[in-house]
Amino acid sequence: ISPDHFIPLAEDTGLIIPMGEWIIHRVCLTLKKWEAQGIQLDDFAMHINLSVKQLMQKGLPRRLADLFAETAVRPEWIVLELTESSIMESEALGLDVLTALRQIGVRIAIDDFGTGHSSLSRLKQLPISELKIDRSFIRDIDEDAGDAAIVQTILALSSNLGLLVVAEGVEHASQETFLLQN
């Protein structure tokens, strides 16, 4: 089953909550195992997609802090990803929850950036650490002037806000060259 069908079903049935907790726990155990094997994790982060339902669970920041303490995993090794549309469209999304997550050391990324309805005033208020440029802009970046302009703008915006940026779907040397030059 493709994620496009599976994830909404998991959200509708409520299974997204226990699945998400299991995934985060497994990620922590994997990171700890890698560290014990001598893998250098200082310049590494494991990205985990979250739905708004997961994010709005009561006590999520405290539970994550407890899990990090229990597994001895450094929170900066974790990046929680939320889609642009879920962050921008959900008024229920608590800025205080995102802030609490950042305070325990977790990084927050906006996934699929450029495909939703961003509010720049909301974007500057969010305690995020990175933007992920959607692959739809990267695919034809070296052939489509519009895609190139959008990516350049997102790169400039990210730089000016002090955010890391990830370009999804880089598959060709010409795409890599364009991104590195910009």
mmCIF file of N, CA and C in Angstrom, residues 67-153:
data_model
loop_
_atom_site.group_PDB
_atom_site.id
_atom_site.type_symbol
_atom_site.label_atom_id
_atom_site.label_comp_id
_atom_site.label_asym_id
_atom_site.label_seq_id
_atom_site.Cartn_x
_atom_site.Cartn_y
_atom_site.Cartn_z
ATOM 1 N N LEU A 67 12.218 9.527 26.747
ATOM 2 C CA LEU A 67 12.767 8.498 25.868
ATOM 3 C C LEU A 67 14.239 8.767 25.567
ATOM 4 N N PHE A 68 14.576 10.016 25.325
ATOM 5 C CA PHE A 68 15.977 10.354 25.059
ATOM 6 C C PHE A 68 16.845 10.060 26.276
ATOM 7 N N ALA A 69 16.333 10.369 27.471
ATOM 8 C CA ALA A 69 17.080 10.081 28.698
ATOM 9 C C ALA A 69 17.237 8.573 28.888
ATOM 10 N N GLU A 70 16.161 7.836 28.644
ATOM 11 C CA GLU A 70 16.161 6.373 28.808
ATOM 12 C C GLU A 70 17.126 5.702 27.847
ATOM 13 N N THR A 71 17.184 6.162 26.616
ATOM 14 C CA THR A 71 18.023 5.527 25.590
ATOM 15 C C THR A 71 19.386 6.197 25.441
ATOM 16 N N ALA A 72 19.604 7.302 26.145
ATOM 17 C CA ALA A 72 20.852 8.076 26.060
ATOM 18 C C ALA A 72 21.113 8.560 24.630
ATOM 19 N N VAL A 73 20.033 8.926 23.940
ATOM 20 C CA VAL A 73 20.132 9.472 22.588
ATOM 21 C C VAL A 73 20.105 10.989 22.679
ATOM 22 N N ARG A 74 21.000 11.616 21.939
ATOM 23 C CA ARG A 74 21.016 13.079 21.943
ATOM 24 C C ARG A 74 19.886 13.604 21.063
ATOM 25 N N PRO A 75 19.051 14.512 21.587
ATOM 26 C CA PRO A 75 17.899 15.019 20.833
ATOM 27 C C PRO A 75 18.265 15.670 19.509
ATOM 28 N N GLU A 76 19.446 16.233 19.406
ATOM 29 C CA GLU A 76 19.824 16.892 18.149
ATOM 30 C C GLU A 76 20.056 15.888 17.023
ATOM 31 N N TRP A 77 20.047 14.601 17.340
ATOM 32 C CA TRP A 77 20.138 13.577 16.310
ATOM 33 C C TRP A 77 18.783 13.338 15.647
ATOM 34 N N ILE A 78 17.742 13.986 16.145
ATOM 35 C CA ILE A 78 16.375 13.773 15.651
ATOM 36 C C ILE A 78 15.856 15.053 14.999
ATOM 37 N N VAL A 79 15.300 14.904 13.799
ATOM 38 C CA VAL A 79 14.590 15.989 13.126
ATOM 39 C C VAL A 79 13.164 15.517 12.899
ATOM 40 N N LEU A 80 12.204 16.230 13.476
ATOM 41 C CA LEU A 80 10.798 15.910 13.264
ATOM 42 C C LEU A 80 10.306 16.719 12.081
ATOM 43 N N GLU A 81 9.737 16.023 11.091
ATOM 44 C CA GLU A 81 9.270 16.679 9.874
ATOM 45 C C GLU A 81 7.752 16.771 9.869
ATOM 46 N N LEU A 82 7.270 17.959 9.551
ATOM 47 C CA LEU A 82 5.841 18.194 9.353
ATOM 48 C C LEU A 82 5.672 18.816 7.988
ATOM 49 N N THR A 83 4.631 18.430 7.278
ATOM 50 C CA THR A 83 4.432 19.017 5.959
ATOM 51 C C THR A 83 4.057 20.482 6.086
ATOM 52 N N GLU A 84 4.401 21.220 5.065
ATOM 53 C CA GLU A 84 4.081 22.648 5.038
ATOM 54 C C GLU A 84 2.589 22.867 5.220
ATOM 55 N N SER A 85 1.781 22.078 4.528
ATOM 56 C CA SER A 85 0.333 22.288 4.625
ATOM 57 C C SER A 85 -0.174 22.003 6.025
ATOM 58 N N SER A 86 0.363 20.986 6.701
ATOM 59 C CA SER A 86 -0.119 20.692 8.049
ATOM 60 C C SER A 86 0.246 21.795 9.029
ATOM 61 N N ILE A 87 1.414 22.381 8.865
ATOM 62 C CA ILE A 87 1.824 23.463 9.767
ATOM 63 C C ILE A 87 1.047 24.742 9.482
ATOM 64 N N MET A 88 0.904 25.069 8.215
ATOM 65 C CA MET A 88 0.285 26.342 7.862
ATOM 66 C C MET A 88 -1.236 26.331 7.964
ATOM 67 N N GLU A 89 -1.859 25.184 7.702
ATOM 68 C CA GLU A 89 -3.309 25.139 7.664
ATOM 69 C C GLU A 89 -3.947 24.785 8.996
ATOM 70 N N SER A 90 -3.199 24.229 9.901
ATOM 71 C CA SER A 90 -3.785 23.776 11.148
ATOM 72 C C SER A 90 -3.640 24.828 12.236
ATOM 73 N N GLU A 91 -4.736 25.476 12.536
ATOM 74 C CA GLU A 91 -4.727 26.452 13.624
ATOM 75 C C GLU A 91 -4.557 25.763 14.971
ATOM 76 N N ALA A 92 -4.914 24.459 14.988
ATOM 77 C CA ALA A 92 -4.803 23.697 16.236
ATOM 78 C C ALA A 92 -3.352 23.395 16.586
ATOM 79 N N LEU A 93 -2.476 23.547 15.594
ATOM 80 C CA LEU A 93 -1.067 23.228 15.834
ATOM 81 C C LEU A 93 -0.495 24.228 16.821
ATOM 82 N N GLY A 94 -0.136 23.764 17.970
ATOM 83 C CA GLY A 94 0.340 24.647 19.020
ATOM 84 C C GLY A 94 1.775 25.074 18.844
ATOM 85 N N LEU A 95 1.957 26.363 18.775
ATOM 86 C CA LEU A 95 3.310 26.908 18.731
ATOM 87 C C LEU A 95 4.072 26.501 19.988
ATOM 88 N N ASP A 96 3.339 26.368 21.100
ATOM 89 C CA ASP A 96 3.980 25.982 22.353
ATOM 90 C C ASP A 96 4.538 24.557 22.296
ATOM 91 N N VAL A 97 3.875 23.661 21.551
ATOM 92 C CA VAL A 97 4.374 22.289 21.421
ATOM 93 C C VAL A 97 5.674 22.290 20.613
ATOM 94 N N LEU A 98 5.672 23.001 19.511
ATOM 95 C CA LEU A 98 6.889 23.081 18.696
ATOM 96 C C LEU A 98 8.030 23.724 19.482
ATOM 97 N N THR A 99 7.713 24.767 20.229
ATOM 98 C CA THR A 99 8.722 25.440 21.049
ATOM 99 C C THR A 99 9.273 24.496 22.111
ATOM 100 N N ALA A 100 8.392 23.730 22.754
ATOM 101 C CA ALA A 100 8.833 22.776 23.775
ATOM 102 C C ALA A 100 9.735 21.700 23.166
ATOM 103 N N LEU A 101 9.395 21.254 21.960
ATOM 104 C CA LEU A 101 10.237 20.271 21.287
ATOM 105 C C LEU A 101 11.610 20.842 20.978
ATOM 106 N N ARG A 102 11.650 22.077 20.510
ATOM 107 C CA ARG A 102 12.939 22.735 20.234
ATOM 108 C C ARG A 102 13.740 22.915 21.523
ATOM 109 N N GLN A 103 13.037 23.206 22.630
ATOM 110 C CA GLN A 103 13.725 23.421 23.903
ATOM 111 C C GLN A 103 14.394 22.150 24.427
ATOM 112 N N ILE A 104 13.839 20.987 24.080
ATOM 113 C CA ILE A 104 14.507 19.754 24.514
ATOM 114 C C ILE A 104 15.610 19.348 23.545
ATOM 115 N N GLY A 105 15.756 20.090 22.444
ATOM 116 C CA GLY A 105 16.869 19.858 21.528
ATOM 117 C C GLY A 105 16.512 19.218 20.207
ATOM 118 N N VAL A 106 15.239 18.860 20.015
ATOM 119 C CA VAL A 106 14.805 18.273 18.760
ATOM 120 C C VAL A 106 14.753 19.364 17.695
ATOM 121 N N ARG A 107 15.140 19.007 16.493
ATOM 122 C CA ARG A 107 15.031 19.959 15.388
ATOM 123 C C ARG A 107 13.707 19.736 14.669
ATOM 124 N N ILE A 108 13.168 20.800 14.075
ATOM 125 C CA ILE A 108 11.894 20.748 13.366
ATOM 126 C C ILE A 108 12.143 21.165 11.920
ATOM 127 N N ALA A 109 11.606 20.373 10.992
ATOM 128 C CA ALA A 109 11.734 20.687 9.567
ATOM 129 C C ALA A 109 10.347 20.803 8.948
ATOM 130 N N ILE A 110 10.231 21.713 7.993
ATOM 131 C CA ILE A 110 9.020 21.799 7.187
ATOM 132 C C ILE A 110 9.293 21.036 5.906
ATOM 133 N N ASP A 111 8.526 19.951 5.717
ATOM 134 C CA ASP A 111 8.676 19.080 4.556
ATOM 135 C C ASP A 111 7.785 19.577 3.417
ATOM 136 N N ASP A 112 8.144 19.238 2.206
ATOM 137 C CA ASP A 112 7.382 19.604 1.003
ATOM 138 C C ASP A 112 7.232 21.120 0.869
ATOM 139 N N PHE A 113 8.243 21.867 1.294
ATOM 140 C CA PHE A 113 8.129 23.320 1.269
ATOM 141 C C PHE A 113 7.965 23.811 -0.163
ATOM 142 N N GLY A 114 7.042 24.725 -0.323
ATOM 143 C CA GLY A 114 6.759 25.311 -1.623
ATOM 144 C C GLY A 114 5.493 24.768 -2.247
ATOM 145 N N THR A 115 4.912 23.714 -1.662
ATOM 146 C CA THR A 115 3.714 23.111 -2.246
ATOM 147 C C THR A 115 2.433 23.489 -1.517
ATOM 148 N N GLY A 116 2.578 24.075 -0.338
ATOM 149 C CA GLY A 116 1.399 24.433 0.456
ATOM 150 C C GLY A 116 1.108 25.916 0.348
ATOM 151 N N HIS A 117 0.418 26.406 1.332
ATOM 152 C CA HIS A 117 0.048 27.825 1.365
ATOM 153 C C HIS A 117 0.768 28.484 2.530
ATOM 154 N N SER A 118 2.014 28.813 2.319
ATOM 155 C CA SER A 118 2.820 29.382 3.393
ATOM 156 C C SER A 118 2.403 30.798 3.737
ATOM 157 N N SER A 119 2.440 31.058 4.998
ATOM 158 C CA SER A 119 2.290 32.405 5.504
ATOM 159 C C SER A 119 3.671 32.821 5.997
ATOM 160 N N LEU A 120 4.250 33.806 5.356
ATOM 161 C CA LEU A 120 5.605 34.214 5.752
ATOM 162 C C LEU A 120 5.629 34.761 7.167
ATOM 163 N N SER A 121 4.547 35.408 7.599
ATOM 164 C CA SER A 121 4.513 35.900 8.978
ATOM 165 C C SER A 121 4.475 34.728 9.955
ATOM 166 N N ARG A 122 3.783 33.645 9.596
ATOM 167 C CA ARG A 122 3.756 32.448 10.458
ATOM 168 C C ARG A 122 5.103 31.733 10.384
ATOM 169 N N LEU A 123 5.684 31.670 9.207
ATOM 170 C CA LEU A 123 6.958 30.992 9.040
ATOM 171 C C LEU A 123 8.032 31.583 9.956
ATOM 172 N N LYS A 124 8.075 32.908 10.046
ATOM 173 C CA LYS A 124 9.119 33.526 10.878
ATOM 174 C C LYS A 124 8.881 33.310 12.364
ATOM 175 N N GLN A 125 7.648 32.940 12.756
ATOM 176 C CA GLN A 125 7.331 32.706 14.167
ATOM 177 C C GLN A 125 7.632 31.275 14.597
ATOM 178 N N LEU A 126 7.704 30.378 13.642
ATOM 179 C CA LEU A 126 7.856 28.962 13.968
ATOM 180 C C LEU A 126 9.286 28.641 14.399
ATOM 181 N N PRO A 127 9.432 27.808 15.418
ATOM 182 C CA PRO A 127 10.769 27.419 15.882
ATOM 183 C C PRO A 127 11.334 26.265 15.056
ATOM 184 N N ILE A 128 11.491 26.512 13.763
ATOM 185 C CA ILE A 128 11.969 25.464 12.858
ATOM 186 C C ILE A 128 13.466 25.620 12.628
ATOM 187 N N SER A 129 14.077 24.544 12.168
ATOM 188 C CA SER A 129 15.514 24.587 11.903
ATOM 189 C C SER A 129 15.846 24.359 10.442
ATOM 190 N N GLU A 130 14.871 23.799 9.689
ATOM 191 C CA GLU A 130 15.176 23.598 8.265
ATOM 192 C C GLU A 130 13.915 23.540 7.416
ATOM 193 N N LEU A 131 14.143 23.823 6.132
ATOM 194 C CA LEU A 131 13.108 23.700 5.112
ATOM 195 C C LEU A 131 13.557 22.624 4.133
ATOM 196 N N LYS A 132 12.609 21.804 3.692
ATOM 197 C CA LYS A 132 12.903 20.791 2.695
ATOM 198 C C LYS A 132 12.157 21.170 1.419
ATOM 199 N N ILE A 133 12.910 21.494 0.374
ATOM 200 C CA ILE A 133 12.312 21.892 -0.901
ATOM 201 C C ILE A 133 11.705 20.664 -1.558
ATOM 202 N N ASP A 134 10.455 20.771 -1.927
ATOM 203 C CA ASP A 134 9.763 19.643 -2.540
ATOM 204 C C ASP A 134 10.418 19.246 -3.856
ATOM 205 N N ARG A 135 10.436 17.942 -4.096
ATOM 206 C CA ARG A 135 11.072 17.388 -5.296
ATOM 207 C C ARG A 135 10.458 17.894 -6.591
ATOM 208 N N SER A 136 9.216 18.339 -6.558
ATOM 209 C CA SER A 136 8.574 18.823 -7.791
ATOM 210 C C SER A 136 9.284 20.052 -8.353
ATOM 211 N N PHE A 137 9.982 20.808 -7.498
ATOM 212 C CA PHE A 137 10.735 21.978 -7.969
ATOM 213 C C PHE A 137 12.137 21.596 -8.435
ATOM 214 N N ILE A 138 12.644 20.482 -7.913
ATOM 215 C CA ILE A 138 14.005 20.050 -8.241
ATOM 216 C C ILE A 138 14.046 19.302 -9.569
ATOM 217 N N ARG A 139 12.998 18.546 -9.842
ATOM 218 C CA ARG A 139 12.956 17.655 -11.014
ATOM 219 C C ARG A 139 13.366 18.365 -12.312
ATOM 220 N N ASP A 140 12.811 19.545 -12.582
ATOM 221 C CA ASP A 140 13.087 20.247 -13.844
ATOM 222 C C ASP A 140 13.856 21.551 -13.631
ATOM 223 N N ILE A 141 14.606 21.608 -12.566
ATOM 224 C CA ILE A 141 15.272 22.859 -12.176
ATOM 225 C C ILE A 141 16.208 23.408 -13.255
ATOM 226 N N ASP A 142 16.809 22.505 -14.021
ATOM 227 C CA ASP A 142 17.751 22.974 -15.047
ATOM 228 C C ASP A 142 17.077 23.241 -16.389
ATOM 229 N N GLU A 143 15.750 23.023 -16.469
ATOM 230 C CA GLU A 143 15.021 23.264 -17.715
ATOM 231 C C GLU A 143 13.884 24.272 -17.557
ATOM 232 N N ASP A 144 13.416 24.467 -16.353
ATOM 233 C CA ASP A 144 12.247 25.310 -16.097
ATOM 234 C C ASP A 144 12.677 26.550 -15.308
ATOM 235 N N ALA A 145 12.616 27.708 -15.952
ATOM 236 C CA ALA A 145 13.046 28.956 -15.307
ATOM 237 C C ALA A 145 12.203 29.258 -14.069
ATOM 238 N N GLY A 146 10.929 28.886 -14.094
ATOM 239 C CA GLY A 146 10.065 29.107 -12.932
ATOM 240 C C GLY A 146 10.514 28.289 -11.734
ATOM 241 N N ASP A 147 10.809 27.008 -11.953
ATOM 242 C CA ASP A 147 11.311 26.169 -10.864
ATOM 243 C C ASP A 147 12.640 26.712 -10.336
ATOM 244 N N ALA A 148 13.516 27.117 -11.239
ATOM 245 C CA ALA A 148 14.814 27.661 -10.829
ATOM 246 C C ALA A 148 14.624 28.904 -9.963
ATOM 247 N N ALA A 149 13.727 29.788 -10.364
ATOM 248 C CA ALA A 149 13.480 31.012 -9.600
ATOM 249 C C ALA A 149 12.904 30.699 -8.219
ATOM 250 N N ILE A 150 11.984 29.743 -8.165
ATOM 251 C CA ILE A 150 11.388 29.366 -6.872
ATOM 252 C C ILE A 150 12.450 28.787 -5.943
ATOM 253 N N VAL A 151 13.280 27.908 -6.460
ATOM 254 C CA VAL A 151 14.331 27.305 -5.637
ATOM 255 C C VAL A 151 15.322 28.362 -5.167
ATOM 256 N N GLN A 152 15.729 29.271 -6.045
ATOM 257 C CA GLN A 152 16.638 30.347 -5.637
ATOM 258 C C GLN A 152 16.014 31.194 -4.529
ATOM 259 N N THR A 153 14.729 31.455 -4.642
ATOM 260 C CA THR A 153 14.035 32.253 -3.624
ATOM 261 C C THR A 153 13.981 31.510 -2.293
#
